[in-house]
Amino acid sequence: MSGMIPGAAGDSGSGSSRFEILYEDNHLLGIVKPVNIPVQEDATGDPDLLSLLKEDVKERFHKPGNVYMGLVHRLDRPVGGAMIFAKTSKAASRLSESVRSHSFHKVYLTVVHGKPPAAQGRLVHTLLKDAKTNTVTIVRKGTPGGKEAILDYTVIGSAEGYSLLKIDLLTGRSHQIRVQLSGIRCPLYGDQKYGAAVNKPGQQIALWSAVVGFPHPVTKEEIELISLPPQTHPWSLWSQHIQKQAIL
């Protein structure tokens, strides 16, 4: 595994970044996405990650003109953790192909209410997105517009009515983890959209992009970015050692 030590960077420019850099070279930029920042510009008009990263690279490398930054995968606005971006169009194209060929893998950590029925299992649902309300629902297989969603989960531990889960995401559907776990009556801690009945307004959703792995688009070396969630409640119910052991 390469590029897996948080804070390790290749060529990070002459100035310091405002972001925590996990990996960087001439082709790629891997960072820890801060929570509550949209990845792309949205209707709110709030500062978005893609634009902020372009500005950051421009300043650090003293680049004239526009900076290229390719979006390869997404995280919901309230979710934080490891993300990889492409610094060239060639890298973006090859990473997108890795996503399509399933050689791009993602592992999440999440804290849910209650406990799943089994210590580990696979969830398979058909999900339908309503673009007008930006909500996703579980529907019957064969429903027009529905897309198959698959994830594997492992229960790492339970405490105080919550469970820490490791999620291996096998498909990349909108709001997938949040909807599927809510569908088995284990809504995510802090999720106002799919767990409003058990969460309090203002709570931060406990979903974190812990691992992003892929073959380097140029060298073909296996890269694995690792990020652990902040040690605040409810994450702090389990030590970072337990969390790290779960994802390695």
PDB file of C-alpha atoms in Angstrom:
ATOM      1  CA  MET A   1       0.000   0.000   0.000  1.00  0.00           C
ATOM      2  CA  SER A   2       1.340   3.434  -0.884  1.00  0.00           C
ATOM      3  CA  GLY A   3       0.357   6.968   0.026  1.00  0.00           C
ATOM      4  CA  MET A   4      -1.568   5.609   3.000  1.00  0.00           C
ATOM      5  CA  ILE A   5      -0.028   7.610   5.820  1.00  0.00           C
ATOM      6  CA  PRO A   6      -2.179  10.657   6.681  1.00  0.00           C
ATOM      7  CA  GLY A   7      -0.220  13.812   6.013  1.00  0.00           C
ATOM      8  CA  ALA A   8       2.222  12.178   3.586  1.00  0.00           C
ATOM      9  CA  ALA A   9       2.580  14.110   0.365  1.00  0.00           C
ATOM     10  CA  GLY A  10       4.729  14.000  -2.711  1.00  0.00           C
ATOM     11  CA  ASP A  11       5.046  17.371  -4.408  1.00  0.00           C
ATOM     12  CA  SER A  12       3.023  19.766  -2.295  1.00  0.00           C
ATOM     13  CA  GLY A  13       4.281  23.038  -3.695  1.00  0.00           C
ATOM     14  CA  SER A  14       6.185  25.843  -2.022  1.00  0.00           C
ATOM     15  CA  GLY A  15       3.437  26.939   0.351  1.00  0.00           C
ATOM     16  CA  SER A  16       1.358  25.148   2.924  1.00  0.00           C
ATOM     17  CA  SER A  17      -2.103  23.942   1.997  1.00  0.00           C
ATOM     18  CA  ARG A  18      -5.267  24.874   3.869  1.00  0.00           C
ATOM     19  CA  PHE A  19      -6.279  21.209   3.528  1.00  0.00           C
ATOM     20  CA  GLU A  20      -4.881  18.042   5.079  1.00  0.00           C
ATOM     21  CA  ILE A  21      -3.046  16.400   2.178  1.00  0.00           C
ATOM     22  CA  LEU A  22      -2.876  12.601   2.138  1.00  0.00           C
ATOM     23  CA  TYR A  23      -1.096  12.239  -1.190  1.00  0.00           C
ATOM     24  CA  GLU A  24       0.097  14.532  -3.955  1.00  0.00           C
ATOM     25  CA  ASP A  25       2.163  14.337  -7.122  1.00  0.00           C
ATOM     26  CA  ASN A  26       1.947  15.871 -10.595  1.00  0.00           C
ATOM     27  CA  HIS A  27      -1.125  13.779 -11.430  1.00  0.00           C
ATOM     28  CA  LEU A  28      -3.138  13.415  -8.236  1.00  0.00           C
ATOM     29  CA  LEU A  29      -4.244  15.248  -5.123  1.00  0.00           C
ATOM     30  CA  GLY A  30      -5.606  13.258  -2.185  1.00  0.00           C
ATOM     31  CA  ILE A  31      -7.046  15.210   0.727  1.00  0.00           C
ATOM     32  CA  VAL A  32      -9.263  14.924   3.793  1.00  0.00           C
ATOM     33  CA  LYS A  33     -12.564  16.522   2.816  1.00  0.00           C
ATOM     34  CA  PRO A  34     -13.835  18.770   5.607  1.00  0.00           C
ATOM     35  CA  VAL A  35     -17.421  18.158   6.718  1.00  0.00           C
ATOM     36  CA  ASN A  36     -20.277  20.409   5.556  1.00  0.00           C
ATOM     37  CA  ILE A  37     -18.594  21.653   2.379  1.00  0.00           C
ATOM     38  CA  PRO A  38     -20.231  20.751  -0.954  1.00  0.00           C
ATOM     39  CA  VAL A  39     -17.890  18.964  -3.354  1.00  0.00           C
ATOM     40  CA  GLN A  40     -19.255  20.930  -6.313  1.00  0.00           C
ATOM     41  CA  GLU A  41     -21.043  24.249  -6.600  1.00  0.00           C
ATOM     42  CA  ASP A  42     -24.682  23.846  -5.597  1.00  0.00           C
ATOM     43  CA  ALA A  43     -27.826  25.941  -5.218  1.00  0.00           C
ATOM     44  CA  THR A  44     -26.677  27.349  -1.855  1.00  0.00           C
ATOM     45  CA  GLY A  45     -23.830  29.259  -3.474  1.00  0.00           C
ATOM     46  CA  ASP A  46     -21.578  28.268  -0.556  1.00  0.00           C
ATOM     47  CA  PRO A  47     -17.850  27.804  -1.239  1.00  0.00           C
ATOM     48  CA  ASP A  48     -17.316  24.383  -2.837  1.00  0.00           C
ATOM     49  CA  LEU A  49     -14.384  22.007  -2.478  1.00  0.00           C
ATOM     50  CA  LEU A  50     -13.482  21.822  -6.165  1.00  0.00           C
ATOM     51  CA  SER A  51     -13.142  25.609  -6.441  1.00  0.00           C
ATOM     52  CA  LEU A  52     -11.243  25.860  -3.146  1.00  0.00           C
ATOM     53  CA  LEU A  53      -8.775  23.171  -4.239  1.00  0.00           C
ATOM     54  CA  LYS A  54      -8.118  24.957  -7.533  1.00  0.00           C
ATOM     55  CA  GLU A  55      -7.371  28.154  -5.625  1.00  0.00           C
ATOM     56  CA  ASP A  56      -5.171  26.255  -3.183  1.00  0.00           C
ATOM     57  CA  VAL A  57      -3.060  24.642  -5.930  1.00  0.00           C
ATOM     58  CA  LYS A  58      -2.829  27.941  -7.808  1.00  0.00           C
ATOM     59  CA  GLU A  59      -1.457  29.678  -4.713  1.00  0.00           C
ATOM     60  CA  ARG A  60       0.930  26.899  -3.622  1.00  0.00           C
ATOM     61  CA  PHE A  61       2.478  26.369  -7.053  1.00  0.00           C
ATOM     62  CA  HIS A  62       2.179  30.011  -8.204  1.00  0.00           C
ATOM     63  CA  LYS A  63       0.335  28.874 -11.313  1.00  0.00           C
ATOM     64  CA  PRO A  64      -0.860  31.496 -13.815  1.00  0.00           C
ATOM     65  CA  GLY A  65      -4.234  31.042 -15.458  1.00  0.00           C
ATOM     66  CA  ASN A  66      -6.762  28.342 -14.684  1.00  0.00           C
ATOM     67  CA  VAL A  67      -5.940  25.201 -12.709  1.00  0.00           C
ATOM     68  CA  TYR A  68      -7.356  21.827 -13.766  1.00  0.00           C
ATOM     69  CA  MET A  69      -8.977  19.715 -11.063  1.00  0.00           C
ATOM     70  CA  GLY A  70     -10.922  16.605 -12.047  1.00  0.00           C
ATOM     71  CA  LEU A  71     -13.696  15.209  -9.864  1.00  0.00           C
ATOM     72  CA  VAL A  72     -13.579  11.395  -9.837  1.00  0.00           C
ATOM     73  CA  HIS A  73     -15.934  10.482  -6.975  1.00  0.00           C
ATOM     74  CA  ARG A  74     -18.242  12.329  -4.613  1.00  0.00           C
ATOM     75  CA  LEU A  75     -19.078  12.625  -0.940  1.00  0.00           C
ATOM     76  CA  ASP A  76     -22.324  14.073   0.425  1.00  0.00           C
ATOM     77  CA  ARG A  77     -21.956  17.591   1.808  1.00  0.00           C
ATOM     78  CA  PRO A  78     -22.099  16.597   5.516  1.00  0.00           C
ATOM     79  CA  VAL A  79     -19.626  13.714   5.069  1.00  0.00           C
ATOM     80  CA  GLY A  80     -15.868  14.063   5.580  1.00  0.00           C
ATOM     81  CA  GLY A  81     -12.802  11.935   4.904  1.00  0.00           C
ATOM     82  CA  ALA A  82     -10.461  10.728   2.181  1.00  0.00           C
ATOM     83  CA  MET A  83     -11.003  11.940  -1.383  1.00  0.00           C
ATOM     84  CA  ILE A  84      -8.851  11.774  -4.507  1.00  0.00           C
ATOM     85  CA  PHE A  85      -8.827  14.388  -7.271  1.00  0.00           C
ATOM     86  CA  ALA A  86      -7.082  14.382 -10.653  1.00  0.00           C
ATOM     87  CA  LYS A  87      -4.705  17.200 -11.556  1.00  0.00           C
ATOM     88  CA  THR A  88      -4.692  16.334 -15.281  1.00  0.00           C
ATOM     89  CA  SER A  89      -7.390  15.290 -17.730  1.00  0.00           C
ATOM     90  CA  LYS A  90      -5.454  12.071 -18.485  1.00  0.00           C
ATOM     91  CA  ALA A  91      -5.425  11.124 -14.798  1.00  0.00           C
ATOM     92  CA  ALA A  92      -9.132  11.949 -14.512  1.00  0.00           C
ATOM     93  CA  SER A  93      -9.978   9.735 -17.478  1.00  0.00           C
ATOM     94  CA  ARG A  94      -7.955   6.799 -16.183  1.00  0.00           C
ATOM     95  CA  LEU A  95      -9.335   7.101 -12.637  1.00  0.00           C
ATOM     96  CA  SER A  96     -12.874   7.213 -14.019  1.00  0.00           C
ATOM     97  CA  GLU A  97     -12.106   4.005 -15.892  1.00  0.00           C
ATOM     98  CA  SER A  98     -10.885   2.467 -12.612  1.00  0.00           C
ATOM     99  CA  VAL A  99     -14.247   3.337 -11.081  1.00  0.00           C
ATOM    100  CA  ARG A 100     -16.099   1.705 -13.984  1.00  0.00           C
ATOM    101  CA  SER A 101     -13.920  -1.425 -13.858  1.00  0.00           C
ATOM    102  CA  HIS A 102     -14.303  -1.743 -10.068  1.00  0.00           C
ATOM    103  CA  SER A 103     -10.568  -1.432  -9.392  1.00  0.00           C
ATOM    104  CA  PHE A 104     -11.374   1.713  -7.389  1.00  0.00           C
ATOM    105  CA  HIS A 105     -12.502   0.790  -3.878  1.00  0.00           C
ATOM    106  CA  LYS A 106     -13.978   2.761  -0.998  1.00  0.00           C
ATOM    107  CA  VAL A 107     -14.377   1.881   2.673  1.00  0.00           C
ATOM    108  CA  TYR A 108     -16.396   3.939   5.126  1.00  0.00           C
ATOM    109  CA  LEU A 109     -16.818   4.029   8.881  1.00  0.00           C
ATOM    110  CA  THR A 110     -20.195   4.962  10.313  1.00  0.00           C
ATOM    111  CA  VAL A 111     -22.000   5.030  13.640  1.00  0.00           C
ATOM    112  CA  VAL A 112     -25.622   3.897  13.582  1.00  0.00           C
ATOM    113  CA  HIS A 113     -28.473   3.680  16.039  1.00  0.00           C
ATOM    114  CA  GLY A 114     -29.079   0.148  17.293  1.00  0.00           C
ATOM    115  CA  LYS A 115     -27.408  -2.915  15.880  1.00  0.00           C
ATOM    116  CA  PRO A 116     -27.832  -4.736  12.544  1.00  0.00           C
ATOM    117  CA  PRO A 117     -29.422  -8.217  12.694  1.00  0.00           C
ATOM    118  CA  ALA A 118     -26.110  -9.944  11.907  1.00  0.00           C
ATOM    119  CA  ALA A 119     -22.473  -9.216  12.786  1.00  0.00           C
ATOM    120  CA  GLN A 120     -21.767  -8.860   9.091  1.00  0.00           C
ATOM    121  CA  GLY A 121     -23.810  -9.015   5.944  1.00  0.00           C
ATOM    122  CA  ARG A 122     -24.587  -7.703   2.488  1.00  0.00           C
ATOM    123  CA  LEU A 123     -27.405  -5.265   1.784  1.00  0.00           C
ATOM    124  CA  VAL A 124     -28.944  -5.265  -1.687  1.00  0.00           C
ATOM    125  CA  HIS A 125     -31.701  -2.768  -2.493  1.00  0.00           C
ATOM    126  CA  THR A 126     -33.149  -0.914  -5.450  1.00  0.00           C
ATOM    127  CA  LEU A 127     -32.927   2.841  -4.900  1.00  0.00           C
ATOM    128  CA  LEU A 128     -34.863   5.626  -6.608  1.00  0.00           C
ATOM    129  CA  LYS A 129     -33.760   9.249  -6.423  1.00  0.00           C
ATOM    130  CA  ASP A 130     -36.147  12.198  -6.452  1.00  0.00           C
ATOM    131  CA  ALA A 131     -34.085  15.030  -7.913  1.00  0.00           C
ATOM    132  CA  LYS A 132     -36.643  17.670  -6.867  1.00  0.00           C
ATOM    133  CA  THR A 133     -36.381  16.846  -3.164  1.00  0.00           C
ATOM    134  CA  ASN A 134     -32.840  15.387  -3.290  1.00  0.00           C
ATOM    135  CA  THR A 135     -34.062  12.306  -1.430  1.00  0.00           C
ATOM    136  CA  VAL A 136     -33.641   8.614  -2.152  1.00  0.00           C
ATOM    137  CA  THR A 137     -36.072   5.810  -1.341  1.00  0.00           C
ATOM    138  CA  ILE A 138     -35.970   2.019  -1.420  1.00  0.00           C
ATOM    139  CA  VAL A 139     -38.301   0.667  -4.089  1.00  0.00           C
ATOM    140  CA  ARG A 140     -39.203  -2.688  -5.568  1.00  0.00           C
ATOM    141  CA  LYS A 141     -36.791  -4.291  -8.016  1.00  0.00           C
ATOM    142  CA  GLY A 142     -37.795  -3.396 -11.575  1.00  0.00           C
ATOM    143  CA  THR A 143     -39.163   0.024 -10.634  1.00  0.00           C
ATOM    144  CA  PRO A 144     -38.509   2.432 -13.547  1.00  0.00           C
ATOM    145  CA  GLY A 145     -35.511   4.616 -12.755  1.00  0.00           C
ATOM    146  CA  GLY A 146     -34.464   2.401  -9.849  1.00  0.00           C
ATOM    147  CA  LYS A 147     -30.780   1.442  -9.495  1.00  0.00           C
ATOM    148  CA  GLU A 148     -29.331  -1.548  -7.687  1.00  0.00           C
ATOM    149  CA  ALA A 149     -27.338  -0.654  -4.574  1.00  0.00           C
ATOM    150  CA  ILE A 150     -24.990  -3.108  -2.847  1.00  0.00           C
ATOM    151  CA  LEU A 151     -22.838  -2.750   0.251  1.00  0.00           C
ATOM    152  CA  ASP A 152     -21.153  -5.083   2.731  1.00  0.00           C
ATOM    153  CA  TYR A 153     -21.097  -4.175   6.417  1.00  0.00           C
ATOM    154  CA  THR A 154     -19.206  -5.442   9.443  1.00  0.00           C
ATOM    155  CA  VAL A 155     -20.102  -4.539  13.024  1.00  0.00           C
ATOM    156  CA  ILE A 156     -16.895  -3.411  14.740  1.00  0.00           C
ATOM    157  CA  GLY A 157     -18.450  -2.795  18.138  1.00  0.00           C
ATOM    158  CA  SER A 158     -21.500  -1.573  20.037  1.00  0.00           C
ATOM    159  CA  ALA A 159     -21.772   0.915  22.905  1.00  0.00           C
ATOM    160  CA  GLU A 160     -24.465   3.076  24.510  1.00  0.00           C
ATOM    161  CA  GLY A 161     -27.099   1.986  21.994  1.00  0.00           C
ATOM    162  CA  TYR A 162     -24.900   2.707  18.975  1.00  0.00           C
ATOM    163  CA  SER A 163     -22.856   0.486  16.656  1.00  0.00           C
ATOM    164  CA  LEU A 164     -19.662   1.246  14.751  1.00  0.00           C
ATOM    165  CA  LEU A 165     -19.760  -0.273  11.263  1.00  0.00           C
ATOM    166  CA  LYS A 166     -17.220  -0.756   8.524  1.00  0.00           C
ATOM    167  CA  ILE A 167     -18.845  -0.351   5.106  1.00  0.00           C
ATOM    168  CA  ASP A 168     -17.410  -1.722   1.875  1.00  0.00           C
ATOM    169  CA  LEU A 169     -19.242   0.157  -0.855  1.00  0.00           C
ATOM    170  CA  LEU A 170     -19.763  -2.009  -3.940  1.00  0.00           C
ATOM    171  CA  THR A 171     -21.922   0.468  -5.878  1.00  0.00           C
ATOM    172  CA  GLY A 172     -21.853   4.259  -5.719  1.00  0.00           C
ATOM    173  CA  ARG A 173     -25.470   5.368  -5.502  1.00  0.00           C
ATOM    174  CA  SER A 174     -26.624   8.719  -4.144  1.00  0.00           C
ATOM    175  CA  HIS A 175     -27.132   8.620  -0.350  1.00  0.00           C
ATOM    176  CA  GLN A 176     -26.680   4.847  -0.580  1.00  0.00           C
ATOM    177  CA  ILE A 177     -25.194   4.073   2.845  1.00  0.00           C
ATOM    178  CA  ARG A 178     -27.621   6.381   4.614  1.00  0.00           C
ATOM    179  CA  VAL A 179     -30.709   4.966   2.894  1.00  0.00           C
ATOM    180  CA  GLN A 180     -29.768   1.294   3.057  1.00  0.00           C
ATOM    181  CA  LEU A 181     -28.904   1.338   6.765  1.00  0.00           C
ATOM    182  CA  SER A 182     -32.039   3.318   7.544  1.00  0.00           C
ATOM    183  CA  GLY A 183     -33.872   0.604   5.594  1.00  0.00           C
ATOM    184  CA  ILE A 184     -32.769  -2.030   8.139  1.00  0.00           C
ATOM    185  CA  ARG A 185     -33.763   0.274  11.028  1.00  0.00           C
ATOM    186  CA  CYS A 186     -30.209   1.354  11.817  1.00  0.00           C
ATOM    187  CA  PRO A 187     -30.211   5.027  10.769  1.00  0.00           C
ATOM    188  CA  LEU A 188     -26.922   6.885  10.918  1.00  0.00           C
ATOM    189  CA  TYR A 189     -26.174   9.005  13.960  1.00  0.00           C
ATOM    190  CA  GLY A 190     -26.906  12.635  13.119  1.00  0.00           C
ATOM    191  CA  ASP A 191     -28.623  11.961   9.786  1.00  0.00           C
ATOM    192  CA  GLN A 192     -31.480  14.462   9.664  1.00  0.00           C
ATOM    193  CA  LYS A 193     -32.718  13.301   6.265  1.00  0.00           C
ATOM    194  CA  TYR A 194     -33.067   9.550   6.827  1.00  0.00           C
ATOM    195  CA  GLY A 195     -33.124   9.362  10.610  1.00  0.00           C
ATOM    196  CA  ALA A 196     -35.005  12.445  11.797  1.00  0.00           C
ATOM    197  CA  ALA A 197     -37.084  10.426  14.272  1.00  0.00           C
ATOM    198  CA  VAL A 198     -34.029   9.475  16.363  1.00  0.00           C
ATOM    199  CA  ASN A 199     -31.586  12.308  15.715  1.00  0.00           C
ATOM    200  CA  LYS A 200     -31.498  15.840  17.101  1.00  0.00           C
ATOM    201  CA  PRO A 201     -31.224  18.925  14.883  1.00  0.00           C
ATOM    202  CA  GLY A 202     -27.647  20.150  14.638  1.00  0.00           C
ATOM    203  CA  GLN A 203     -25.990  16.772  15.183  1.00  0.00           C
ATOM    204  CA  GLN A 204     -23.144  16.043  12.756  1.00  0.00           C
ATOM    205  CA  ILE A 205     -23.710  12.931  10.653  1.00  0.00           C
ATOM    206  CA  ALA A 206     -21.353  10.095  11.653  1.00  0.00           C
ATOM    207  CA  LEU A 207     -20.222   8.901   8.227  1.00  0.00           C
ATOM    208  CA  TRP A 208     -16.563   9.036   7.200  1.00  0.00           C
ATOM    209  CA  SER A 209     -14.636   8.114   4.063  1.00  0.00           C
ATOM    210  CA  ALA A 210     -11.887   6.026   5.670  1.00  0.00           C
ATOM    211  CA  VAL A 211     -10.172   4.360   2.689  1.00  0.00           C
ATOM    212  CA  VAL A 212      -9.905   5.227  -0.992  1.00  0.00           C
ATOM    213  CA  GLY A 213      -7.813   2.777  -3.002  1.00  0.00           C
ATOM    214  CA  PHE A 214      -6.959   2.669  -6.705  1.00  0.00           C
ATOM    215  CA  PRO A 215      -4.138   1.977  -9.174  1.00  0.00           C
ATOM    216  CA  HIS A 216      -2.116   5.112  -9.902  1.00  0.00           C
ATOM    217  CA  PRO A 217      -3.261   6.334 -13.332  1.00  0.00           C
ATOM    218  CA  VAL A 218       0.324   6.654 -14.604  1.00  0.00           C
ATOM    219  CA  THR A 219       2.643   4.386 -12.573  1.00  0.00           C
ATOM    220  CA  LYS A 220      -0.071   1.704 -11.935  1.00  0.00           C
ATOM    221  CA  GLU A 221       1.184   1.459  -8.327  1.00  0.00           C
ATOM    222  CA  GLU A 222      -1.565   0.642  -5.839  1.00  0.00           C
ATOM    223  CA  ILE A 223      -2.392   3.770  -3.840  1.00  0.00           C
ATOM    224  CA  GLU A 224      -4.424   3.680  -0.647  1.00  0.00           C
ATOM    225  CA  LEU A 225      -5.474   6.827   1.165  1.00  0.00           C
ATOM    226  CA  ILE A 226      -6.498   6.439   4.793  1.00  0.00           C
ATOM    227  CA  SER A 227      -8.293   8.927   7.025  1.00  0.00           C
ATOM    228  CA  LEU A 228      -9.766   8.381  10.487  1.00  0.00           C
ATOM    229  CA  PRO A 229     -12.758  10.345  11.817  1.00  0.00           C
ATOM    230  CA  PRO A 230     -12.338  13.059  14.454  1.00  0.00           C
ATOM    231  CA  GLN A 231     -12.325  11.859  18.056  1.00  0.00           C
ATOM    232  CA  THR A 232     -15.575  13.550  18.969  1.00  0.00           C
ATOM    233  CA  HIS A 233     -18.831  11.930  20.093  1.00  0.00           C
ATOM    234  CA  PRO A 234     -19.990   9.382  18.934  1.00  0.00           C
ATOM    235  CA  TRP A 235     -16.713   8.366  17.233  1.00  0.00           C
ATOM    236  CA  SER A 236     -14.903   8.619  20.568  1.00  0.00           C
ATOM    237  CA  LEU A 237     -16.895   5.648  21.911  1.00  0.00           C
ATOM    238  CA  TRP A 238     -14.271   3.545  20.086  1.00  0.00           C
ATOM    239  CA  SER A 239     -10.523   4.167  20.105  1.00  0.00           C
ATOM    240  CA  GLN A 240      -8.688   5.172  16.957  1.00  0.00           C
ATOM    241  CA  HIS A 241      -6.710   1.935  17.312  1.00  0.00           C
ATOM    242  CA  ILE A 242      -9.933  -0.079  16.988  1.00  0.00           C
ATOM    243  CA  GLN A 243     -11.049   2.053  14.042  1.00  0.00           C
ATOM    244  CA  LYS A 244      -7.703   1.691  12.255  1.00  0.00           C
ATOM    245  CA  GLN A 245      -7.570  -2.068  12.813  1.00  0.00           C
ATOM    246  CA  ALA A 246     -11.048  -2.339  11.315  1.00  0.00           C
ATOM    247  CA  ILE A 247     -10.105  -0.736   8.003  1.00  0.00           C
ATOM    248  CA  LEU A 248      -6.606  -2.165   7.482  1.00  0.00           C
TER     249      LEU A 248
END
